[in-house]
Short mmCIF file of C-alpha atoms and ligand atoms in Angstrom, two decimals:
data_model
loop_
_atom_site.label_atom_id
_atom_site.label_comp_id
_atom_site.label_asym_id
_atom_site.label_seq_id
_atom_site.Cartn_x
_atom_site.Cartn_y
_atom_site.Cartn_z
CA MET A 86 -46.76 38.29 72.68
CA PRO A 87 -46.61 34.69 71.30
CA ARG A 88 -49.61 32.51 72.06
CA GLN A 89 -50.26 28.86 72.85
CA ILE A 90 -53.19 26.47 73.17
CA VAL A 91 -53.57 24.81 76.57
CA LEU A 92 -55.76 21.89 77.62
CA ALA A 93 -58.47 23.66 79.67
CA SER A 94 -60.41 20.48 80.54
CA ARG A 95 -60.37 16.82 79.54
CA PRO A 96 -62.97 15.86 76.91
CA SER A 97 -65.55 13.25 77.74
CA GLY A 98 -66.58 11.74 74.43
CA TRP A 99 -66.24 14.19 71.54
CA PRO A 100 -63.90 17.14 72.27
CA THR A 101 -65.41 20.64 72.11
CA ALA A 102 -63.93 24.14 71.87
CA ALA A 103 -64.41 24.48 75.65
CA ASN A 104 -61.67 21.87 76.23
CA PHE A 105 -59.07 24.30 74.82
CA ALA A 106 -57.89 27.80 75.76
CA LEU A 107 -55.68 30.30 73.95
CA THR A 108 -53.19 31.97 76.31
CA GLU A 109 -50.10 34.13 75.93
CA THR A 110 -46.67 32.64 76.57
CA GLY A 111 -43.81 34.50 78.14
CA GLN A 112 -40.60 35.06 76.19
CA PRO A 113 -38.03 33.31 78.38
CA GLU A 114 -34.30 33.96 77.95
CA LEU A 115 -32.49 31.11 76.21
CA ALA A 116 -30.20 28.83 78.24
CA ASP A 117 -27.04 27.35 76.73
CA GLY A 118 -27.88 24.74 74.10
CA GLN A 119 -31.40 26.09 73.48
CA VAL A 120 -33.04 27.64 70.43
CA ARG A 121 -36.14 29.75 69.90
CA VAL A 122 -38.27 28.65 66.93
CA ARG A 123 -41.07 30.52 65.15
CA ASN A 124 -43.50 27.80 64.12
CA LEU A 125 -44.72 27.88 60.50
CA PHE A 126 -46.99 24.81 60.53
CA MET A 127 -48.26 22.40 63.20
CA SER A 128 -49.85 19.02 62.95
CA VAL A 129 -53.12 17.79 64.44
CA ASP A 130 -53.27 14.00 64.70
CA PRO A 131 -55.81 11.45 65.95
CA TYR A 132 -53.41 10.10 68.64
CA MET A 133 -53.71 13.47 70.44
CA ARG A 134 -57.26 12.52 71.44
CA GLY A 135 -55.82 9.63 73.51
CA ARG A 136 -53.35 11.98 75.21
CA MET A 137 -56.27 14.16 76.38
CA ASN A 138 -57.50 11.29 78.60
CA ASP A 139 -55.90 10.83 81.99
CA VAL A 140 -54.82 7.25 81.31
CA LYS A 141 -51.49 5.48 81.04
CA SER A 142 -50.52 4.74 77.43
CA TYR A 143 -47.43 4.63 75.22
CA VAL A 144 -47.13 8.42 75.62
CA PRO A 145 -47.96 10.29 78.87
CA PRO A 146 -51.26 12.24 78.97
CA PHE A 147 -51.32 16.00 78.29
CA ARG A 148 -51.42 17.96 81.55
CA LEU A 149 -54.37 20.19 82.43
CA GLY A 150 -53.57 23.89 82.08
CA GLU A 151 -50.38 23.11 80.14
CA PRO A 152 -49.81 23.73 76.42
CA LEU A 153 -50.56 20.80 74.12
CA GLU A 154 -47.71 19.22 72.19
CA GLY A 155 -47.31 17.74 68.73
CA GLY A 156 -45.31 17.81 65.53
CA ALA A 157 -44.39 21.26 64.21
CA ILE A 158 -41.99 22.81 61.75
CA GLY A 159 -40.54 26.28 62.04
CA THR A 160 -37.60 28.62 61.62
CA VAL A 161 -34.94 29.22 64.24
CA ILE A 162 -35.09 32.90 65.25
CA GLU A 163 -32.51 32.81 68.06
CA SER A 164 -29.89 30.21 68.96
CA ARG A 165 -27.54 29.48 71.84
CA SER A 166 -26.52 26.16 70.32
CA PRO A 167 -23.50 25.56 68.08
CA ASP A 168 -25.62 23.05 66.10
CA LEU A 169 -28.35 25.41 64.81
CA VAL A 170 -28.26 28.95 63.45
CA LYS A 171 -30.88 31.61 62.83
CA GLY A 172 -32.85 30.73 59.70
CA ASP A 173 -32.53 26.93 60.05
CA LEU A 174 -35.74 24.97 59.37
CA ILE A 175 -36.40 22.51 62.20
CA LEU A 176 -38.89 19.77 62.96
CA HIS A 177 -39.79 19.30 66.63
CA MET A 178 -42.61 18.34 69.01
CA LEU A 179 -43.63 21.73 70.50
CA GLY A 180 -46.56 22.51 68.24
CA TRP A 181 -49.78 24.26 69.42
CA ARG A 182 -47.87 27.54 69.95
CA ASP A 183 -46.55 30.44 67.87
CA GLU A 184 -43.04 30.17 69.28
CA ALA A 185 -41.20 27.56 71.32
CA VAL A 186 -37.97 27.34 73.26
CA LEU A 187 -36.31 23.93 73.24
CA PRO A 188 -32.93 22.22 73.44
CA ALA A 189 -31.36 22.02 69.98
CA GLN A 190 -30.94 18.29 70.60
CA GLN A 191 -34.73 17.84 70.56
CA ALA A 192 -35.03 19.30 67.05
CA ARG A 193 -34.21 17.79 63.66
CA LYS A 194 -32.82 20.17 61.07
CA VAL A 195 -34.38 19.61 57.65
CA THR A 196 -33.60 21.01 54.24
CA PRO A 197 -36.55 22.64 52.48
CA ALA A 198 -37.71 19.99 49.99
CA ALA A 199 -37.73 21.23 46.40
CA GLY A 200 -41.22 22.15 45.24
CA LEU A 201 -42.84 21.21 48.56
CA SER A 202 -44.17 23.26 51.43
CA PRO A 203 -42.29 22.82 54.74
CA SER A 204 -45.52 21.23 55.98
CA ALA A 205 -44.58 18.16 53.91
CA TYR A 206 -42.38 17.13 56.85
CA LEU A 207 -45.55 16.72 58.93
CA GLY A 208 -47.25 14.62 56.25
CA VAL A 209 -45.93 13.11 53.05
CA LEU A 210 -42.28 13.21 54.19
CA GLY A 211 -43.06 12.61 57.85
CA MET A 212 -44.68 10.46 60.50
CA PRO A 213 -47.95 9.57 58.71
CA THR A 214 -46.18 8.22 55.63
CA LEU A 215 -43.70 6.33 57.80
CA THR A 216 -46.71 4.73 59.51
CA ALA A 217 -48.10 3.65 56.14
CA TYR A 218 -44.70 2.40 54.93
CA VAL A 219 -43.82 0.39 58.03
CA GLY A 220 -47.36 -0.91 58.49
CA LEU A 221 -47.56 -2.29 54.99
CA LEU A 222 -44.04 -3.47 54.34
CA ASP A 223 -42.80 -4.58 57.77
CA ILE A 224 -45.93 -5.34 59.79
CA ALA A 225 -48.23 -6.76 57.10
CA ALA A 226 -45.27 -8.02 55.01
CA LEU A 227 -46.87 -6.94 51.74
CA LYS A 228 -46.07 -9.24 48.81
CA PRO A 229 -46.41 -8.48 45.08
CA GLY A 230 -49.80 -9.72 43.93
CA ASP A 231 -51.58 -9.13 47.26
CA VAL A 232 -55.10 -7.73 47.35
CA VAL A 233 -55.06 -4.93 49.95
CA PHE A 234 -57.87 -3.16 51.81
CA VAL A 235 -57.15 0.19 53.52
CA SER A 236 -59.66 1.92 55.82
CA GLY A 237 -59.49 5.63 56.57
CA ALA A 238 -58.11 5.66 53.03
CA ALA A 239 -58.51 9.37 52.26
CA GLY A 240 -56.55 10.46 55.34
CA ALA A 241 -52.84 11.14 55.80
CA VAL A 242 -51.84 7.55 56.60
CA GLY A 243 -54.47 5.77 54.50
CA SER A 244 -53.89 7.68 51.26
CA MET A 245 -50.20 6.83 51.47
CA ALA A 246 -50.82 3.19 52.46
CA GLY A 247 -53.01 2.57 49.40
CA GLN A 248 -50.59 4.18 46.97
CA ILE A 249 -47.51 2.56 48.48
CA ALA A 250 -49.23 -0.82 48.22
CA LYS A 251 -49.72 -0.28 44.47
CA LEU A 252 -46.19 1.03 44.00
CA LYS A 253 -44.80 -2.04 45.80
CA GLY A 254 -46.72 -4.45 43.57
CA ALA A 255 -50.16 -5.08 45.10
CA ALA A 256 -52.52 -6.56 42.51
CA ARG A 257 -55.55 -4.61 43.70
CA VAL A 258 -56.08 -1.90 46.33
CA ILE A 259 -59.46 -1.06 47.85
CA GLY A 260 -60.11 1.93 50.10
CA SER A 261 -62.99 3.08 52.30
CA ALA A 262 -63.72 6.66 53.33
CA GLY A 263 -66.60 8.80 54.55
CA SER A 264 -67.78 10.84 51.54
CA ASP A 265 -68.42 10.46 47.80
CA GLU A 266 -65.95 13.27 47.11
CA LYS A 267 -63.21 11.36 48.96
CA ILE A 268 -64.12 8.23 46.98
CA ARG A 269 -63.67 10.09 43.68
CA TRP A 270 -60.27 11.35 44.87
CA LEU A 271 -59.15 7.85 45.86
CA ARG A 272 -59.92 6.58 42.35
CA GLU A 273 -58.00 9.54 40.86
CA ILE A 274 -54.88 8.72 42.89
CA GLY A 275 -54.86 5.08 41.84
CA PHE A 276 -57.06 3.03 44.18
CA ASP A 277 -58.65 0.26 42.07
CA ALA A 278 -61.89 0.48 44.03
CA ALA A 279 -63.19 2.67 46.82
CA PHE A 280 -66.46 2.88 48.74
CA ASN A 281 -68.24 5.27 51.07
CA TYR A 282 -68.70 3.43 54.38
CA ARG A 283 -71.53 5.80 55.36
CA ALA A 284 -73.64 4.70 52.35
CA ARG A 285 -74.09 0.96 53.03
CA SER A 286 -72.70 -1.83 55.20
CA VAL A 287 -68.91 -2.16 55.05
CA VAL A 288 -68.94 -5.92 54.63
CA GLU A 289 -71.38 -5.77 51.71
CA GLN A 290 -69.34 -3.13 49.89
CA LEU A 291 -66.02 -4.85 50.62
CA ARG A 292 -67.39 -8.15 49.26
CA GLU A 293 -68.42 -6.40 46.02
CA ALA A 294 -65.01 -4.71 45.69
CA ALA A 295 -63.01 -7.86 46.49
CA PRO A 296 -65.16 -10.86 45.55
CA ASP A 297 -62.18 -13.24 45.84
CA GLY A 298 -61.13 -11.92 49.24
CA ILE A 299 -58.25 -9.79 50.54
CA ASP A 300 -54.72 -10.72 51.62
CA VAL A 301 -53.82 -7.63 53.64
CA TYR A 302 -55.93 -5.24 55.71
CA PHE A 303 -54.42 -1.90 56.83
CA ASP A 304 -56.70 -0.97 59.74
CA ASN A 305 -57.06 2.71 60.67
CA VAL A 306 -60.63 2.40 61.94
CA GLY A 307 -61.43 -0.81 63.92
CA ALA A 308 -65.14 -1.47 64.66
CA ASP A 309 -67.29 -2.51 61.65
CA HIS A 310 -64.28 -2.17 59.33
CA LEU A 311 -62.22 -4.74 61.23
CA ASP A 312 -65.22 -7.04 61.45
CA ALA A 313 -65.75 -6.83 57.67
CA ALA A 314 -62.06 -7.33 56.90
CA LEU A 315 -62.01 -10.51 59.01
CA VAL A 316 -64.93 -11.86 56.96
CA MET A 317 -63.09 -11.17 53.68
CA LEU A 318 -59.49 -12.10 54.61
CA SER A 319 -58.10 -15.12 52.74
CA PRO A 320 -56.26 -17.90 54.61
CA HIS A 321 -52.90 -16.65 55.99
CA GLY A 322 -54.08 -13.04 55.54
CA ARG A 323 -52.31 -10.29 57.51
CA VAL A 324 -53.65 -7.23 59.32
CA ALA A 325 -51.52 -4.18 60.20
CA MET A 326 -53.36 -2.64 63.14
CA SER A 327 -52.48 1.03 62.82
CA GLY A 328 -55.43 2.73 64.55
CA ALA A 329 -59.04 2.39 65.65
CA ILE A 330 -60.40 5.89 65.15
CA ALA A 331 -64.02 4.71 65.35
CA HIS A 332 -63.39 4.17 69.09
CA TYR A 333 -61.40 7.27 70.07
CA ASN A 334 -64.36 9.31 71.35
CA ALA A 335 -66.31 6.36 72.76
CA THR A 336 -67.53 6.73 76.33
CA GLU A 337 -68.27 2.99 76.70
CA PRO A 338 -65.81 0.14 76.02
CA PRO A 339 -66.24 -0.86 72.35
CA VAL A 340 -67.88 -4.16 71.44
CA GLY A 341 -65.14 -6.41 70.02
CA PRO A 342 -65.30 -7.99 66.55
CA SER A 343 -67.96 -10.69 66.69
CA ASN A 344 -65.96 -13.00 64.47
CA LEU A 345 -62.47 -13.30 66.02
CA GLY A 346 -62.73 -17.09 65.63
CA LEU A 347 -61.89 -16.55 61.95
CA VAL A 348 -58.35 -15.61 63.02
CA ILE A 349 -57.86 -19.25 64.01
CA THR A 350 -59.62 -21.08 61.22
CA ARG A 351 -58.08 -18.87 58.50
CA ARG A 352 -54.62 -18.75 60.18
CA LEU A 353 -54.63 -14.94 60.17
CA THR A 354 -52.00 -12.64 61.68
CA LEU A 355 -53.16 -9.40 63.38
CA ARG A 356 -50.25 -7.22 64.45
CA GLY A 357 -50.33 -3.81 66.11
CA PHE A 358 -47.47 -1.33 65.90
CA ILE A 359 -46.41 2.18 66.96
CA VAL A 360 -44.50 4.17 64.37
CA SER A 361 -42.04 5.66 66.86
CA ASP A 362 -40.53 2.16 67.32
CA HIS A 363 -39.62 2.16 63.61
CA GLN A 364 -37.64 5.40 63.14
CA HIS A 365 -34.78 3.42 61.58
CA ARG A 366 -36.99 3.01 58.48
CA MET A 367 -37.26 6.80 57.94
CA PRO A 368 -34.31 6.96 55.46
CA ASP A 369 -35.79 4.13 53.34
CA MET A 370 -39.21 5.79 53.35
CA ILE A 371 -37.76 9.21 52.44
CA ALA A 372 -35.69 7.70 49.60
CA ASP A 373 -38.69 5.87 48.10
CA VAL A 374 -41.14 8.75 48.56
CA THR A 375 -38.74 11.36 47.16
CA ALA A 376 -38.24 9.26 44.03
CA TRP A 377 -41.99 8.60 43.61
CA LEU A 378 -42.79 12.31 44.04
CA ARG A 379 -40.08 13.27 41.53
CA ASP A 380 -41.48 10.81 38.98
CA GLY A 381 -45.06 11.96 39.59
CA ARG A 382 -46.08 8.47 40.81
CA LEU A 383 -47.29 9.51 44.27
CA SER A 384 -50.04 12.06 44.99
CA HIS A 385 -50.53 13.79 48.29
CA ALA A 386 -53.08 16.23 49.62
CA GLU A 387 -53.22 18.61 52.56
CA THR A 388 -56.20 20.29 54.17
CA VAL A 389 -54.81 23.53 55.57
CA VAL A 390 -56.49 25.53 58.35
CA ASP A 391 -55.18 29.02 59.07
CA GLY A 392 -54.31 30.39 62.49
CA LEU A 393 -53.41 29.05 65.93
CA ASP A 394 -56.82 30.14 67.24
CA HIS A 395 -58.40 27.68 64.77
CA ALA A 396 -56.16 24.74 65.78
CA PRO A 397 -58.76 23.25 68.18
CA ASP A 398 -61.38 23.33 65.38
CA ALA A 399 -58.88 21.72 63.00
CA PHE A 400 -58.35 18.93 65.52
CA ILE A 401 -62.07 18.37 66.17
CA ASN A 402 -62.83 18.47 62.44
CA LEU A 403 -60.04 15.94 61.75
CA LEU A 404 -61.89 13.49 64.00
CA ARG A 405 -65.09 14.26 62.08
CA GLY A 406 -63.47 13.66 58.68
CA ALA A 407 -63.21 17.24 57.33
CA ASN A 408 -59.75 16.52 55.93
CA THR A 409 -58.59 14.99 52.68
CA GLY A 410 -54.97 13.93 53.10
CA LYS A 411 -53.01 15.49 55.97
CA MET A 412 -54.73 18.02 58.26
CA ILE A 413 -52.31 20.91 58.82
CA VAL A 414 -52.53 24.20 60.72
CA ARG A 415 -50.64 27.15 59.22
CA LEU A 416 -49.42 29.54 61.92
N1 NAP B 1446 -49.82 3.07 64.90
C1 NAP B 1446 -49.23 4.27 64.75
O1 NAP B 1446 -48.07 4.47 65.10
C2 NAP B 1446 -50.02 5.37 64.08
C3 NAP B 1446 -49.39 6.56 63.66
C4 NAP B 1446 -50.17 7.54 63.03
C5 NAP B 1446 -51.54 7.35 62.86
N2 NAP B 1446 -52.08 6.20 63.32
C6 NAP B 1446 -53.53 5.94 63.15
O2 NAP B 1446 -53.83 5.98 61.77
C7 NAP B 1446 -55.17 6.40 61.59
C8 NAP B 1446 -55.21 7.56 60.61
O3 NAP B 1446 -54.46 8.66 61.14
P1 NAP B 1446 -54.19 9.95 60.25
O4 NAP B 1446 -53.24 10.78 60.98
O5 NAP B 1446 -53.89 9.53 58.86
O6 NAP B 1446 -55.61 10.66 60.29
P2 NAP B 1446 -56.55 10.92 59.03
O7 NAP B 1446 -56.91 9.60 58.45
O8 NAP B 1446 -55.91 11.93 58.16
O9 NAP B 1446 -57.81 11.61 59.71
C9 NAP B 1446 -58.72 10.87 60.43
C10 NAP B 1446 -59.82 10.32 59.50
O10 NAP B 1446 -60.53 9.28 60.17
C11 NAP B 1446 -61.78 9.14 59.55
N3 NAP B 1446 -62.76 8.74 60.58
C12 NAP B 1446 -63.16 9.41 61.66
N4 NAP B 1446 -64.09 8.70 62.36
C13 NAP B 1446 -64.28 7.56 61.66
C14 NAP B 1446 -65.13 6.42 61.84
N5 NAP B 1446 -65.95 6.31 62.90
N6 NAP B 1446 -65.09 5.43 60.93
C15 NAP B 1446 -64.27 5.52 59.85
N7 NAP B 1446 -63.44 6.57 59.63
C16 NAP B 1446 -63.44 7.57 60.52
C17 NAP B 1446 -62.13 10.50 58.94
O11 NAP B 1446 -62.32 10.35 57.54
P3 NAP B 1446 -63.69 9.83 56.88
O12 NAP B 1446 -64.30 10.99 56.19
O13 NAP B 1446 -63.23 8.79 55.92
O14 NAP B 1446 -64.55 9.30 57.99
C18 NAP B 1446 -60.89 11.35 59.19
O15 NAP B 1446 -60.53 12.15 58.10
C19 NAP B 1446 -55.71 6.76 62.99
O16 NAP B 1446 -56.41 5.65 63.49
C20 NAP B 1446 -54.43 6.97 63.78
O17 NAP B 1446 -54.61 6.77 65.16
C21 NAP B 1446 -51.36 5.21 63.90
#
C-alpha cells in the first residue's frame, strides 16, 4: 500500500520526528481528468516550516492529520486525462507520499533533461533557481560591476544566486555559509570570497571580504546577516529579501536590525518577493540555465536522502544545514 507523511502535531520551535507520522494511503479510483503518479523525488524546503504553524500567510497552513504537500516529480502510472499518458514525467505539488492522485491540470509535464536527474526540476531547473534569478535580476536589479553578498550561499537558492551574479557580470561575489567544507565548495564554484558565519562575527568577516562595501545583498537569512549587510551597503545599495531562515524556528519575535536608519541615510532599497508571483520568468531562467549547464559554466549540487520514511529527517536536517545545494528525498 502506498504511504504518506502526515502532520501529527504542530512544532513549537524546532520541529522533531514526533511532529510527523507515516501512514498508508488508500488507492482511490480515478475520476475523469485525473492521473495517478508514482513519485520519484520530493522536495523539502524551508518555507514548509512556516506552513506548519497555524497562522495566515501567503499559503494556507498544513492541516493537522493531513498529508504534507510540496514539490515532487514522478511518473504517470494511470491516466483518465487526454493530456497525459502512462509514462509521462510530471512536476506537481503532492509530495510527501509514494503515490498521488491529482487533476492533470495541476501537473506540468516535463521532458527528462539530458544528463540530469529528474530531481533537477526541483532544484537547478526549478523553483529555487527561479528564486535566485528573479531576486537578483528583477528585485535587486543587478548591474554589471556590482559587488554582491549572498547569505545561505551553499544552499539551493544561494548557490545559484552567487553564480548567476557572476555570470551576469558582478565584479565580486561574496558568500556566507555554516561550515568550512561549504566555504571550500563555494570557492570551487566561483565565489570570489566566502566565510563561515559560525567562526566569527558576520560584520567583521564581511568587512574583510568587501572592504569597499557591497552594492547588492541577497538575503536568505535575516538576523545578524541583514544587520551586517546594512553596515556594508554602499549608497543606493539594493537588498533582495528572499528569506529569513535564522528566524523560522524562533519562539519569540525576532529583534529587528539595530541599524535600519542606514536605509535612509544611504538611500537603500529593501524589497521582499515571493517566487510564485514571478512564474512568467521561468522560460528565461530555463533558457539561461540550460545554456550555462551545457557550457559547463554553472555548477549545482544535491544532497539526496533515501526513502519517504526519512523525509522528516531530511526536512529537519535542511533547517540545521546538513545540505550542500538542494536537499532532495528519493522515493
Ligand atoms: N522568497 C521566495 O519566494 C523564496 C523561495 C524559495 C526559498 N526562499 C528562501 O530562501 C532561503 C534558502 O532556501 P533554500 O531552499 O535554498 O534552502 P537551503 O539554503 O538549501 O537550505 C537552508 C540552509 O539555511 C542555512 N541556515 C539554517 N539556519 C541558519 C541560520 N540561523 N543562519 C544562517 N544560515 C542558516 C543552512 O545552511 P548553513 O550550513 O549555511 O547554515 C541550510 O542549509 C530560505 O530563507 C527560504 O525561505 C524564498
